[in-house]
Amino acid sequence: FAENQKQILDRFYKYIHSDETQKVFLGRDVRDAERVDLTLFDTKPKKGRDSVILKLLHKPENVAEDIFDRVGIRFVTKTKFDCLRVAKFLRDRYILMPANLKPSRSRNTLVDPTEFSIELKKLLAQVETGKLSSSDLDQKLIAVCENSSMKLRKDVNPHSSEHYQSIHFTGRQLIKFRNPIFNDLKALKNSLQDGTVPEKMAKIIERMDLGSLPKDIRFFYPFEVQVFDEASYQESQAGTSSHSNYKKSQIQAALKRVMQHLIPRKSDATS
């Protein structure tokens, strides 16, 4: 897990910096014209055992390989518009690659993309005709995003509050590392040359075929990315859409699914 986490997070850490005032930003360096100032950048530690078990229990079709958030990354920006800029930055630098995103687990409940696209075209047309200056464009787009909102459909995640707002991606990272067994077996075969290996062991080692053993191990490993603006993040921490309320809902679902035959029915309680 440590190696999986390192290879995933290194792609993000490469672009996380702080300026002379210790403010954290996403960008190549302080001079990057596309840098995005961040209120918070956070990575999730390894998912706890209890949390994994709860996730497996609350839905009947859950299996261990479907836990996608063992590795998590969180961005918090000042405005909703900056959230869109974070998503664009991650895509443009191939930190998040669309081909490796899981569509059914990637969603946006922060800004209506259709509404934003329409307003953007109108504002760009005003810039071209000189009715709007380029310097004022960002302020207009910030206002468009702040006035835009979307609600999470309950069929997507029944445990999340309809007030929960974020841009959420589930991606897959191709993990690559040297097969440690290959190196060990190669060292064993090389040890035959010094003549110190017992004859019976030497025959076994000689039969080992390194050609059928891969030198490198490669597989895809999932991770989650959440992007919030400040207001949405505060709501997710302490409001009606807080994580504690989300967990309570999961616990109730797991309880009903696993122990429904032990829970007294209302008719039994009143009889």
PDB file of C-alpha atoms in Angstrom:
ATOM      1  CA  PHE A   1       0.000   0.000   0.000  1.00  0.00           C
ATOM      2  CA  ALA A   2       2.807   2.432   0.871  1.00  0.00           C
ATOM      3  CA  GLU A   3       4.267   2.094  -2.635  1.00  0.00           C
ATOM      4  CA  ASN A   4       0.830   2.494  -4.250  1.00  0.00           C
ATOM      5  CA  GLN A   5       0.183   5.628  -2.198  1.00  0.00           C
ATOM      6  CA  LYS A   6       3.597   7.117  -3.002  1.00  0.00           C
ATOM      7  CA  GLN A   7       3.282   6.643  -6.770  1.00  0.00           C
ATOM      8  CA  ILE A   8      -0.220   8.177  -6.802  1.00  0.00           C
ATOM      9  CA  LEU A   9       0.495  11.139  -4.527  1.00  0.00           C
ATOM     10  CA  ASP A  10       3.835  12.014  -6.154  1.00  0.00           C
ATOM     11  CA  ARG A  11       1.937  13.053  -9.300  1.00  0.00           C
ATOM     12  CA  PHE A  12       0.084  15.664  -7.217  1.00  0.00           C
ATOM     13  CA  TYR A  13       2.912  16.720  -4.871  1.00  0.00           C
ATOM     14  CA  LYS A  14       4.970  17.674  -7.927  1.00  0.00           C
ATOM     15  CA  TYR A  15       2.698  20.700  -8.433  1.00  0.00           C
ATOM     16  CA  ILE A  16       1.982  21.643  -4.804  1.00  0.00           C
ATOM     17  CA  HIS A  17       4.108  24.588  -3.606  1.00  0.00           C
ATOM     18  CA  SER A  18       3.998  27.486  -1.186  1.00  0.00           C
ATOM     19  CA  ASP A  19       4.986  31.110  -1.866  1.00  0.00           C
ATOM     20  CA  GLU A  20       6.977  33.554   0.272  1.00  0.00           C
ATOM     21  CA  THR A  21       3.919  34.132   2.485  1.00  0.00           C
ATOM     22  CA  GLN A  22       3.535  30.357   3.029  1.00  0.00           C
ATOM     23  CA  LYS A  23       0.289  30.265   1.042  1.00  0.00           C
ATOM     24  CA  VAL A  24      -0.181  26.908  -0.678  1.00  0.00           C
ATOM     25  CA  PHE A  25      -0.916  26.851  -4.400  1.00  0.00           C
ATOM     26  CA  LEU A  26      -1.264  24.436  -7.311  1.00  0.00           C
ATOM     27  CA  GLY A  27       1.160  25.221 -10.123  1.00  0.00           C
ATOM     28  CA  ARG A  28       4.605  24.720 -11.626  1.00  0.00           C
ATOM     29  CA  ASP A  29       6.061  27.581  -9.572  1.00  0.00           C
ATOM     30  CA  VAL A  30       5.109  31.017  -8.233  1.00  0.00           C
ATOM     31  CA  ARG A  31       5.305  32.514 -11.742  1.00  0.00           C
ATOM     32  CA  ASP A  32       2.888  30.016 -13.274  1.00  0.00           C
ATOM     33  CA  ALA A  33       0.095  32.031 -14.931  1.00  0.00           C
ATOM     34  CA  GLU A  34      -2.323  29.156 -14.325  1.00  0.00           C
ATOM     35  CA  ARG A  35      -1.512  28.671 -10.636  1.00  0.00           C
ATOM     36  CA  VAL A  36      -4.487  28.251  -8.334  1.00  0.00           C
ATOM     37  CA  ASP A  37      -4.278  29.453  -4.742  1.00  0.00           C
ATOM     38  CA  LEU A  38      -5.496  26.851  -2.253  1.00  0.00           C
ATOM     39  CA  THR A  39      -7.063  27.241   1.155  1.00  0.00           C
ATOM     40  CA  LEU A  40      -6.199  23.614   1.914  1.00  0.00           C
ATOM     41  CA  PHE A  41      -4.449  20.662   0.302  1.00  0.00           C
ATOM     42  CA  ASP A  42      -4.857  17.390   2.137  1.00  0.00           C
ATOM     43  CA  THR A  43      -4.206  13.692   1.554  1.00  0.00           C
ATOM     44  CA  LYS A  44      -6.051  10.888   3.279  1.00  0.00           C
ATOM     45  CA  PRO A  45      -4.137   8.440   5.482  1.00  0.00           C
ATOM     46  CA  LYS A  46      -4.793   4.742   5.017  1.00  0.00           C
ATOM     47  CA  LYS A  47      -8.495   3.895   5.419  1.00  0.00           C
ATOM     48  CA  GLY A  48      -9.128   2.357   8.823  1.00  0.00           C
ATOM     49  CA  ARG A  49     -10.251  -1.249   9.299  1.00  0.00           C
ATOM     50  CA  ASP A  50     -13.616  -0.280  10.822  1.00  0.00           C
ATOM     51  CA  SER A  51     -14.331   2.109   7.955  1.00  0.00           C
ATOM     52  CA  VAL A  52     -13.521  -0.582   5.375  1.00  0.00           C
ATOM     53  CA  ILE A  53     -15.783  -3.121   7.108  1.00  0.00           C
ATOM     54  CA  LEU A  54     -18.659  -0.611   7.312  1.00  0.00           C
ATOM     55  CA  LYS A  55     -18.317   0.142   3.614  1.00  0.00           C
ATOM     56  CA  LEU A  56     -18.450  -3.563   2.769  1.00  0.00           C
ATOM     57  CA  LEU A  57     -21.522  -4.155   4.928  1.00  0.00           C
ATOM     58  CA  HIS A  58     -23.852  -1.322   4.039  1.00  0.00           C
ATOM     59  CA  LYS A  59     -24.463  -2.437   0.426  1.00  0.00           C
ATOM     60  CA  PRO A  60     -25.030  -6.073  -0.595  1.00  0.00           C
ATOM     61  CA  GLU A  61     -22.991  -5.873  -3.815  1.00  0.00           C
ATOM     62  CA  ASN A  62     -19.866  -4.413  -2.168  1.00  0.00           C
ATOM     63  CA  VAL A  63     -16.690  -6.478  -2.366  1.00  0.00           C
ATOM     64  CA  ALA A  64     -13.172  -5.594  -1.255  1.00  0.00           C
ATOM     65  CA  GLU A  65     -11.960  -4.670  -4.737  1.00  0.00           C
ATOM     66  CA  ASP A  66     -14.697  -2.006  -4.989  1.00  0.00           C
ATOM     67  CA  ILE A  67     -13.280   0.179  -2.219  1.00  0.00           C
ATOM     68  CA  PHE A  68     -11.977   3.111  -4.223  1.00  0.00           C
ATOM     69  CA  ASP A  69     -10.946   5.605  -1.544  1.00  0.00           C
ATOM     70  CA  ARG A  70      -8.014   3.934   0.217  1.00  0.00           C
ATOM     71  CA  VAL A  71      -5.968   6.796  -1.272  1.00  0.00           C
ATOM     72  CA  GLY A  72      -7.606  10.232  -1.248  1.00  0.00           C
ATOM     73  CA  ILE A  73      -6.661  13.792  -2.200  1.00  0.00           C
ATOM     74  CA  ARG A  74      -8.586  16.929  -1.220  1.00  0.00           C
ATOM     75  CA  PHE A  75      -8.329  20.446  -2.655  1.00  0.00           C
ATOM     76  CA  VAL A  76     -10.089  23.423  -1.052  1.00  0.00           C
ATOM     77  CA  THR A  77     -10.151  26.748  -2.899  1.00  0.00           C
ATOM     78  CA  LYS A  78     -11.539  30.183  -2.124  1.00  0.00           C
ATOM     79  CA  THR A  79     -14.211  30.187  -4.842  1.00  0.00           C
ATOM     80  CA  LYS A  80     -16.190  27.741  -6.953  1.00  0.00           C
ATOM     81  CA  PHE A  81     -14.542  29.158 -10.056  1.00  0.00           C
ATOM     82  CA  ASP A  82     -11.149  28.163  -8.677  1.00  0.00           C
ATOM     83  CA  CYS A  83     -12.495  24.628  -8.228  1.00  0.00           C
ATOM     84  CA  LEU A  84     -13.071  24.499 -11.989  1.00  0.00           C
ATOM     85  CA  ARG A  85      -9.540  25.832 -12.514  1.00  0.00           C
ATOM     86  CA  VAL A  86      -8.149  23.043 -10.300  1.00  0.00           C
ATOM     87  CA  ALA A  87      -9.993  20.418 -12.364  1.00  0.00           C
ATOM     88  CA  LYS A  88      -8.700  21.986 -15.597  1.00  0.00           C
ATOM     89  CA  PHE A  89      -5.131  22.137 -14.254  1.00  0.00           C
ATOM     90  CA  LEU A  90      -5.198  18.453 -13.259  1.00  0.00           C
ATOM     91  CA  ARG A  91      -6.522  17.476 -16.680  1.00  0.00           C
ATOM     92  CA  ASP A  92      -4.175  19.689 -18.714  1.00  0.00           C
ATOM     93  CA  ARG A  93      -1.083  18.352 -16.872  1.00  0.00           C
ATOM     94  CA  TYR A  94      -2.297  14.729 -17.229  1.00  0.00           C
ATOM     95  CA  ILE A  95      -2.339  14.351 -13.445  1.00  0.00           C
ATOM     96  CA  LEU A  96      -5.892  13.121 -13.967  1.00  0.00           C
ATOM     97  CA  MET A  97      -6.388  11.362 -17.291  1.00  0.00           C
ATOM     98  CA  PRO A  98      -9.998  11.097 -18.517  1.00  0.00           C
ATOM     99  CA  ALA A  99      -9.384   7.603 -19.928  1.00  0.00           C
ATOM    100  CA  ASN A 100      -8.479   6.389 -16.427  1.00  0.00           C
ATOM    101  CA  LEU A 101     -11.438   7.974 -14.614  1.00  0.00           C
ATOM    102  CA  LYS A 102     -14.389   5.873 -13.462  1.00  0.00           C
ATOM    103  CA  PRO A 103     -17.456   7.700 -14.870  1.00  0.00           C
ATOM    104  CA  SER A 104     -19.984   6.153 -12.472  1.00  0.00           C
ATOM    105  CA  ARG A 105     -17.979   7.470  -9.501  1.00  0.00           C
ATOM    106  CA  SER A 106     -17.001  10.876 -10.902  1.00  0.00           C
ATOM    107  CA  ARG A 107     -19.520  13.664 -10.407  1.00  0.00           C
ATOM    108  CA  ASN A 108     -19.949  17.398 -10.083  1.00  0.00           C
ATOM    109  CA  THR A 109     -22.479  18.868  -7.643  1.00  0.00           C
ATOM    110  CA  LEU A 110     -20.780  22.244  -7.381  1.00  0.00           C
ATOM    111  CA  VAL A 111     -21.337  24.164 -10.636  1.00  0.00           C
ATOM    112  CA  ASP A 112     -23.861  23.510 -13.394  1.00  0.00           C
ATOM    113  CA  PRO A 113     -21.590  22.869 -16.410  1.00  0.00           C
ATOM    114  CA  THR A 114     -24.259  23.641 -19.019  1.00  0.00           C
ATOM    115  CA  GLU A 115     -25.128  26.967 -17.402  1.00  0.00           C
ATOM    116  CA  PHE A 116     -21.441  27.832 -17.002  1.00  0.00           C
ATOM    117  CA  SER A 117     -20.678  27.013 -20.656  1.00  0.00           C
ATOM    118  CA  ILE A 118     -23.512  29.232 -21.898  1.00  0.00           C
ATOM    119  CA  GLU A 119     -22.424  32.172 -19.727  1.00  0.00           C
ATOM    120  CA  LEU A 120     -18.770  31.711 -20.678  1.00  0.00           C
ATOM    121  CA  LYS A 121     -19.572  31.981 -24.388  1.00  0.00           C
ATOM    122  CA  LYS A 122     -21.547  35.176 -23.772  1.00  0.00           C
ATOM    123  CA  LEU A 123     -18.732  36.739 -21.737  1.00  0.00           C
ATOM    124  CA  LEU A 124     -16.040  35.759 -24.266  1.00  0.00           C
ATOM    125  CA  ALA A 125     -18.114  37.386 -27.004  1.00  0.00           C
ATOM    126  CA  GLN A 126     -18.219  40.589 -24.922  1.00  0.00           C
ATOM    127  CA  VAL A 127     -14.423  40.474 -24.529  1.00  0.00           C
ATOM    128  CA  GLU A 128     -13.983  40.108 -28.311  1.00  0.00           C
ATOM    129  CA  THR A 129     -16.219  43.120 -29.006  1.00  0.00           C
ATOM    130  CA  GLY A 130     -14.529  45.210 -26.315  1.00  0.00           C
ATOM    131  CA  LYS A 131     -17.591  45.464 -24.082  1.00  0.00           C
ATOM    132  CA  LEU A 132     -15.752  43.576 -21.336  1.00  0.00           C
ATOM    133  CA  SER A 133     -12.078  43.764 -20.437  1.00  0.00           C
ATOM    134  CA  SER A 134     -10.004  40.608 -19.958  1.00  0.00           C
ATOM    135  CA  SER A 135      -9.205  41.715 -16.405  1.00  0.00           C
ATOM    136  CA  ASP A 136     -12.941  41.782 -15.560  1.00  0.00           C
ATOM    137  CA  LEU A 137     -13.636  38.378 -17.113  1.00  0.00           C
ATOM    138  CA  ASP A 138     -12.523  36.376 -14.063  1.00  0.00           C
ATOM    139  CA  GLN A 139     -14.711  38.432 -11.730  1.00  0.00           C
ATOM    140  CA  LYS A 140     -17.727  37.790 -13.959  1.00  0.00           C
ATOM    141  CA  LEU A 141     -16.975  34.058 -14.057  1.00  0.00           C
ATOM    142  CA  ILE A 142     -16.613  33.971 -10.265  1.00  0.00           C
ATOM    143  CA  ALA A 143     -20.086  35.521  -9.967  1.00  0.00           C
ATOM    144  CA  VAL A 144     -21.538  33.012 -12.459  1.00  0.00           C
ATOM    145  CA  CYS A 145     -20.138  30.082 -10.456  1.00  0.00           C
ATOM    146  CA  GLU A 146     -21.252  31.435  -7.081  1.00  0.00           C
ATOM    147  CA  ASN A 147     -24.818  31.777  -8.363  1.00  0.00           C
ATOM    148  CA  SER A 148     -24.790  28.263  -9.830  1.00  0.00           C
ATOM    149  CA  SER A 149     -25.674  25.140  -7.890  1.00  0.00           C
ATOM    150  CA  MET A 150     -26.562  21.497  -8.396  1.00  0.00           C
ATOM    151  CA  LYS A 151     -28.122  18.896  -6.121  1.00  0.00           C
ATOM    152  CA  LEU A 152     -26.870  15.364  -5.690  1.00  0.00           C
ATOM    153  CA  ARG A 153     -29.392  12.816  -6.904  1.00  0.00           C
ATOM    154  CA  LYS A 154     -30.325  10.374  -4.128  1.00  0.00           C
ATOM    155  CA  ASP A 155     -29.990   7.425  -6.500  1.00  0.00           C
ATOM    156  CA  VAL A 156     -26.269   8.277  -6.854  1.00  0.00           C
ATOM    157  CA  ASN A 157     -25.522   8.054  -3.144  1.00  0.00           C
ATOM    158  CA  PRO A 158     -28.446   7.776  -0.705  1.00  0.00           C
ATOM    159  CA  HIS A 159     -26.181   8.528   2.273  1.00  0.00           C
ATOM    160  CA  SER A 160     -25.013  11.935   1.033  1.00  0.00           C
ATOM    161  CA  SER A 161     -26.966  15.080   1.834  1.00  0.00           C
ATOM    162  CA  GLU A 162     -28.591  16.931  -1.057  1.00  0.00           C
ATOM    163  CA  HIS A 163     -26.635  19.954   0.185  1.00  0.00           C
ATOM    164  CA  TYR A 164     -23.268  18.229  -0.281  1.00  0.00           C
ATOM    165  CA  GLN A 165     -21.363  20.058  -2.996  1.00  0.00           C
ATOM    166  CA  SER A 166     -18.017  19.130  -4.532  1.00  0.00           C
ATOM    167  CA  ILE A 167     -16.270  18.020  -7.689  1.00  0.00           C
ATOM    168  CA  HIS A 168     -15.396  14.384  -7.200  1.00  0.00           C
ATOM    169  CA  PHE A 169     -13.239  12.075  -9.304  1.00  0.00           C
ATOM    170  CA  THR A 170     -12.377   8.403  -8.921  1.00  0.00           C
ATOM    171  CA  GLY A 171      -9.256   7.711 -10.941  1.00  0.00           C
ATOM    172  CA  ARG A 172      -6.923   4.782 -11.561  1.00  0.00           C
ATOM    173  CA  GLN A 173      -3.141   4.953 -11.400  1.00  0.00           C
ATOM    174  CA  LEU A 174      -0.925   2.437 -13.209  1.00  0.00           C
ATOM    175  CA  ILE A 175       1.380   1.171 -10.442  1.00  0.00           C
ATOM    176  CA  LYS A 176       4.759  -0.184 -11.536  1.00  0.00           C
ATOM    177  CA  PHE A 177       7.476  -1.712  -9.394  1.00  0.00           C
ATOM    178  CA  ARG A 178      10.225  -4.304  -9.579  1.00  0.00           C
ATOM    179  CA  ASN A 179       9.139  -7.846  -8.720  1.00  0.00           C
ATOM    180  CA  PRO A 180      11.037  -8.628  -5.476  1.00  0.00           C
ATOM    181  CA  ILE A 181      10.668 -12.409  -5.983  1.00  0.00           C
ATOM    182  CA  PHE A 182      12.476 -12.153  -9.336  1.00  0.00           C
ATOM    183  CA  ASN A 183      15.519 -10.537  -7.710  1.00  0.00           C
ATOM    184  CA  ASP A 184      15.570 -13.113  -4.893  1.00  0.00           C
ATOM    185  CA  LEU A 185      15.399 -16.071  -7.280  1.00  0.00           C
ATOM    186  CA  LYS A 186      18.066 -14.552  -9.501  1.00  0.00           C
ATOM    187  CA  ALA A 187      20.354 -14.209  -6.463  1.00  0.00           C
ATOM    188  CA  LEU A 188      19.660 -17.848  -5.585  1.00  0.00           C
ATOM    189  CA  LYS A 189      20.649 -19.031  -9.071  1.00  0.00           C
ATOM    190  CA  ASN A 190      23.820 -16.948  -8.923  1.00  0.00           C
ATOM    191  CA  SER A 191      24.709 -18.575  -5.578  1.00  0.00           C
ATOM    192  CA  LEU A 192      25.201 -21.916  -7.343  1.00  0.00           C
ATOM    193  CA  GLN A 193      28.497 -20.680  -8.714  1.00  0.00           C
ATOM    194  CA  ASP A 194      30.247 -20.565  -5.327  1.00  0.00           C
ATOM    195  CA  GLY A 195      29.553 -24.272  -4.652  1.00  0.00           C
ATOM    196  CA  THR A 196      28.279 -23.727  -1.117  1.00  0.00           C
ATOM    197  CA  VAL A 197      24.681 -24.738  -1.843  1.00  0.00           C
ATOM    198  CA  PRO A 198      23.747 -28.314  -0.834  1.00  0.00           C
ATOM    199  CA  GLU A 199      23.351 -30.664  -3.813  1.00  0.00           C
ATOM    200  CA  LYS A 200      19.642 -31.342  -3.204  1.00  0.00           C
ATOM    201  CA  MET A 201      18.907 -27.612  -2.997  1.00  0.00           C
ATOM    202  CA  ALA A 202      21.065 -26.920  -6.068  1.00  0.00           C
ATOM    203  CA  LYS A 203      18.940 -29.240  -8.229  1.00  0.00           C
ATOM    204  CA  ILE A 204      15.768 -27.424  -7.200  1.00  0.00           C
ATOM    205  CA  ILE A 205      17.311 -24.038  -7.940  1.00  0.00           C
ATOM    206  CA  GLU A 206      18.545 -25.184 -11.348  1.00  0.00           C
ATOM    207  CA  ARG A 207      14.989 -26.143 -12.345  1.00  0.00           C
ATOM    208  CA  MET A 208      13.716 -22.657 -11.635  1.00  0.00           C
ATOM    209  CA  ASP A 209      12.755 -20.857 -14.861  1.00  0.00           C
ATOM    210  CA  LEU A 210      13.174 -17.100 -14.479  1.00  0.00           C
ATOM    211  CA  GLY A 211      11.885 -16.609 -18.012  1.00  0.00           C
ATOM    212  CA  SER A 212       8.311 -17.323 -16.899  1.00  0.00           C
ATOM    213  CA  LEU A 213       8.496 -14.853 -14.013  1.00  0.00           C
ATOM    214  CA  PRO A 214       7.783 -11.157 -14.767  1.00  0.00           C
ATOM    215  CA  LYS A 215      10.551  -8.733 -13.829  1.00  0.00           C
ATOM    216  CA  ASP A 216       8.052  -5.949 -13.197  1.00  0.00           C
ATOM    217  CA  ILE A 217       4.602  -5.970 -11.571  1.00  0.00           C
ATOM    218  CA  ARG A 218       1.983  -3.611 -13.048  1.00  0.00           C
ATOM    219  CA  PHE A 219      -1.633  -3.061 -12.068  1.00  0.00           C
ATOM    220  CA  PHE A 220      -4.189  -0.247 -11.751  1.00  0.00           C
ATOM    221  CA  TYR A 221      -4.976   1.098  -8.275  1.00  0.00           C
ATOM    222  CA  PRO A 222      -7.909   3.441  -7.528  1.00  0.00           C
ATOM    223  CA  PHE A 223      -7.818   6.815  -5.789  1.00  0.00           C
ATOM    224  CA  GLU A 224     -10.284   9.616  -5.098  1.00  0.00           C
ATOM    225  CA  VAL A 225      -9.990  13.364  -5.622  1.00  0.00           C
ATOM    226  CA  GLN A 226     -12.350  15.875  -3.990  1.00  0.00           C
ATOM    227  CA  VAL A 227     -12.427  19.568  -4.867  1.00  0.00           C
ATOM    228  CA  PHE A 228     -14.350  22.009  -2.619  1.00  0.00           C
ATOM    229  CA  ASP A 229     -14.727  25.741  -2.340  1.00  0.00           C
ATOM    230  CA  GLU A 230     -14.397  27.113   1.194  1.00  0.00           C
ATOM    231  CA  ALA A 231     -18.134  27.338   1.898  1.00  0.00           C
ATOM    232  CA  SER A 232     -18.843  23.807   0.652  1.00  0.00           C
ATOM    233  CA  TYR A 233     -15.922  22.418   2.625  1.00  0.00           C
ATOM    234  CA  GLN A 234     -17.153  23.992   5.865  1.00  0.00           C
ATOM    235  CA  GLU A 235     -20.601  22.548   5.208  1.00  0.00           C
ATOM    236  CA  SER A 236     -19.076  19.094   4.679  1.00  0.00           C
ATOM    237  CA  GLN A 237     -17.262  19.330   8.008  1.00  0.00           C
ATOM    238  CA  ALA A 238     -19.955  20.704  10.315  1.00  0.00           C
ATOM    239  CA  GLY A 239     -23.218  21.273   8.443  1.00  0.00           C
ATOM    240  CA  THR A 240     -26.127  19.023   7.474  1.00  0.00           C
ATOM    241  CA  SER A 241     -23.905  17.317   4.886  1.00  0.00           C
ATOM    242  CA  SER A 242     -21.096  16.651   7.371  1.00  0.00           C
ATOM    243  CA  HIS A 243     -19.052  13.467   7.229  1.00  0.00           C
ATOM    244  CA  SER A 244     -20.342  12.382  10.645  1.00  0.00           C
ATOM    245  CA  ASN A 245     -23.933  12.445   9.355  1.00  0.00           C
ATOM    246  CA  TYR A 246     -22.805  10.511   6.285  1.00  0.00           C
ATOM    247  CA  LYS A 247     -21.272   7.822   8.521  1.00  0.00           C
ATOM    248  CA  LYS A 248     -24.406   7.611  10.658  1.00  0.00           C
ATOM    249  CA  SER A 249     -26.478   6.966   7.559  1.00  0.00           C
ATOM    250  CA  GLN A 250     -24.086   4.205   6.459  1.00  0.00           C
ATOM    251  CA  ILE A 251     -24.235   2.579   9.911  1.00  0.00           C
ATOM    252  CA  GLN A 252     -28.047   2.552   9.817  1.00  0.00           C
ATOM    253  CA  ALA A 253     -28.003   0.977   6.343  1.00  0.00           C
ATOM    254  CA  ALA A 254     -25.516  -1.710   7.468  1.00  0.00           C
ATOM    255  CA  LEU A 255     -27.576  -2.395  10.590  1.00  0.00           C
ATOM    256  CA  LYS A 256     -30.790  -2.891   8.612  1.00  0.00           C
ATOM    257  CA  ARG A 257     -29.126  -5.102   6.010  1.00  0.00           C
ATOM    258  CA  VAL A 258     -27.107  -7.369   8.320  1.00  0.00           C
ATOM    259  CA  MET A 259     -29.267  -7.492  11.460  1.00  0.00           C
ATOM    260  CA  GLN A 260     -32.777  -6.867  10.156  1.00  0.00           C
ATOM    261  CA  HIS A 261     -34.070 -10.164  11.619  1.00  0.00           C
ATOM    262  CA  LEU A 262     -32.882  -9.123  15.092  1.00  0.00           C
ATOM    263  CA  ILE A 263     -34.500  -5.679  15.023  1.00  0.00           C
ATOM    264  CA  PRO A 264     -37.994  -5.746  16.605  1.00  0.00           C
ATOM    265  CA  ARG A 265     -40.766  -4.729  14.250  1.00  0.00           C
ATOM    266  CA  LYS A 266     -43.163  -1.998  15.376  1.00  0.00           C
ATOM    267  CA  SER A 267     -46.007  -4.496  15.566  1.00  0.00           C
ATOM    268  CA  ASP A 268     -43.919  -6.729  17.881  1.00  0.00           C
ATOM    269  CA  ALA A 269     -42.990  -3.803  20.100  1.00  0.00           C
ATOM    270  CA  THR A 270     -46.593  -2.768  20.643  1.00  0.00           C
ATOM    271  CA  SER A 271     -47.993  -6.273  21.213  1.00  0.00           C
TER     272      SER A 271
END
